[in-house]
Amino acid sequence: MAFGNRKTKEIFHNKKLELEKSYQQALNALKSEVASKDTSSMHKEIHKASEILNKHKNSHETLQITTSFQANEKARYKNESVLIAQILDKGYYLIETELGMRLRVHGSLLKKIQKPPKTNSNPLKPSFLNLKKRAYALI
């Protein structure tokens, strides 16, 4: 899991640097036009700067970290345990909730269920039981 976290941080860091660079470009263009004091070119540069900034705002580039699932595998969807009923195309899955409702969801919305740690199948018996057995043996 640590690898996924490092990769995610790296992706977000690169995206942040890209946005900061774009912001600085737009800001520098505005500063240069304000210094010229030509209102018509100022308005054009303001428009260009807003286009640069909106390019990032409108990009539907979502950072989706998907994990692959198999059919009949249990997963978690919105804090609810679901069963993967079918694998669809483009990263979508057909899931079935515990109530029997079937939904088509993207893999990025699903989470793997962590298996609980294995416990010892032979739990230690309390010592007072051994004392009872010894007491019956003495009688």
Coordinates of C-alpha atoms in Angstrom, one line a residue:
M1 CA 0.0 0.0 0.0
A2 CA 2.9 2.3 0.6
F3 CA 3.8 2.2 -3.1
G4 CA 0.4 3.4 -4.0
N5 CA 0.6 6.3 -1.6
R6 CA 4.0 7.3 -2.9
K7 CA 2.7 7.1 -6.5
T8 CA -0.4 9.1 -5.6
K9 CA 1.7 11.8 -3.9
E10 CA 4.0 12.0 -6.9
I11 CA 1.0 12.4 -9.3
F12 CA -0.5 15.2 -7.2
H13 CA 2.8 16.9 -6.8
N14 CA 3.3 16.9 -10.6
K15 CA -0.2 18.2 -11.1
K16 CA 0.4 21.0 -8.5
L17 CA 3.6 22.1 -10.3
E18 CA 1.8 22.1 -13.6
L19 CA -1.0 24.3 -12.2
E20 CA 1.4 26.7 -10.5
K21 CA 3.3 27.1 -13.8
S22 CA 0.1 27.9 -15.7
Y23 CA -0.9 30.3 -13.0
Q24 CA 2.4 32.1 -13.2
Q25 CA 2.2 32.3 -17.0
A26 CA -1.3 33.9 -16.8
L27 CA -0.1 36.3 -14.0
N28 CA 3.0 37.4 -15.9
A29 CA 0.9 38.1 -19.1
L30 CA -1.4 40.3 -17.1
K31 CA 1.4 42.2 -15.4
S32 CA 3.1 43.0 -18.7
E33 CA -0.2 44.3 -20.2
V34 CA -1.1 46.4 -17.1
A35 CA 2.3 48.0 -17.4
S36 CA 1.6 49.0 -21.0
K37 CA -1.6 50.9 -20.0
D38 CA -3.4 50.0 -23.2
T39 CA -6.9 49.1 -22.2
S40 CA -7.9 47.1 -25.3
S41 CA -4.8 44.9 -25.2
M42 CA -5.3 44.6 -21.4
H43 CA -8.8 43.2 -21.9
K44 CA -7.4 40.7 -24.5
E45 CA -4.7 39.6 -22.1
I46 CA -7.2 39.2 -19.3
H47 CA -9.3 37.0 -21.6
K48 CA -6.2 34.9 -22.6
A49 CA -5.2 34.6 -18.9
S50 CA -8.7 33.4 -18.0
E51 CA -8.6 30.9 -20.8
I52 CA -5.3 29.5 -19.5
L53 CA -6.7 29.1 -16.0
N54 CA -10.1 27.7 -17.2
K55 CA -8.3 25.1 -19.3
H56 CA -7.2 23.4 -16.1
K57 CA -10.5 24.0 -14.4
N58 CA -12.5 22.4 -17.2
S59 CA -10.3 19.5 -17.8
H60 CA -12.1 16.4 -16.7
E61 CA -8.9 14.7 -15.9
T62 CA -9.7 12.9 -12.7
L63 CA -6.9 11.0 -10.9
Q64 CA -8.5 7.7 -10.5
I65 CA -6.6 4.9 -8.8
T66 CA -8.3 1.7 -9.7
T67 CA -7.7 -1.8 -8.4
S68 CA -8.8 -4.8 -10.4
F69 CA -11.4 -7.1 -9.0
Q70 CA -12.6 -10.6 -9.9
A71 CA -16.2 -11.8 -10.3
N72 CA -17.7 -13.0 -7.1
E73 CA -15.2 -11.0 -5.0
K74 CA -16.3 -8.9 -2.1
A75 CA -15.5 -5.2 -2.1
R76 CA -16.5 -2.0 -0.3
Y77 CA -18.7 0.6 -1.9
K78 CA -19.6 3.7 0.1
N79 CA -19.0 1.9 3.4
E80 CA -21.2 -1.0 2.3
S81 CA -20.0 -4.5 1.6
V82 CA -20.9 -5.5 -2.0
L83 CA -20.3 -8.5 -4.3
I84 CA -18.7 -8.0 -7.8
A85 CA -21.4 -9.6 -10.0
Q86 CA -19.8 -8.9 -13.4
I87 CA -16.8 -7.2 -14.9
L88 CA -17.9 -4.6 -17.5
D89 CA -15.8 -2.6 -20.0
K90 CA -13.8 0.6 -19.4
G91 CA -13.1 -0.1 -15.7
Y92 CA -16.8 -0.5 -14.7
Y93 CA -18.2 -3.3 -12.6
L94 CA -21.7 -4.6 -12.0
I95 CA -22.0 -4.9 -8.2
E96 CA -24.7 -6.3 -6.0
T97 CA -25.4 -4.9 -2.5
E98 CA -26.4 -7.0 0.5
L99 CA -30.0 -5.9 -0.1
G100 CA -29.9 -7.3 -3.7
M101 CA -29.7 -4.0 -5.6
R102 CA -27.5 -4.1 -8.6
L103 CA -25.4 -1.1 -9.6
R104 CA -23.0 -0.2 -12.4
V105 CA -20.0 1.6 -10.8
H106 CA -16.5 2.6 -11.7
G107 CA -13.6 0.7 -10.2
S108 CA -12.2 3.9 -8.6
L109 CA -15.2 4.0 -6.3
L110 CA -14.6 0.4 -5.0
K111 CA -12.2 -0.5 -2.3
K112 CA -10.7 -3.9 -1.5
I113 CA -11.9 -5.4 1.8
Q114 CA -9.0 -6.0 4.1
K115 CA -9.0 -9.5 5.4
P116 CA -9.0 -9.7 9.2
P117 CA -5.8 -11.1 10.7
K118 CA -5.9 -14.8 11.4
T119 CA -6.4 -15.6 15.0
N120 CA -5.2 -18.7 16.7
S121 CA -7.8 -21.5 16.2
N122 CA -6.9 -23.0 19.6
P123 CA -7.4 -20.2 22.0
L124 CA -5.6 -20.6 25.3
K125 CA -7.9 -21.9 28.1
P126 CA -8.0 -20.0 31.3
S127 CA -5.9 -21.5 34.0
F128 CA -8.7 -21.8 36.5
L129 CA -10.2 -24.6 34.3
N130 CA -7.0 -26.6 34.8
L131 CA -7.4 -26.2 38.6
K132 CA -11.0 -27.6 38.4
K133 CA -9.7 -30.6 36.5
R134 CA -7.0 -31.2 39.1
A135 CA -9.5 -30.8 41.9
Y136 CA -11.8 -33.4 40.3
A137 CA -8.9 -35.8 39.8
L138 CA -8.0 -35.5 43.5
I139 CA -11.6 -36.5 44.6

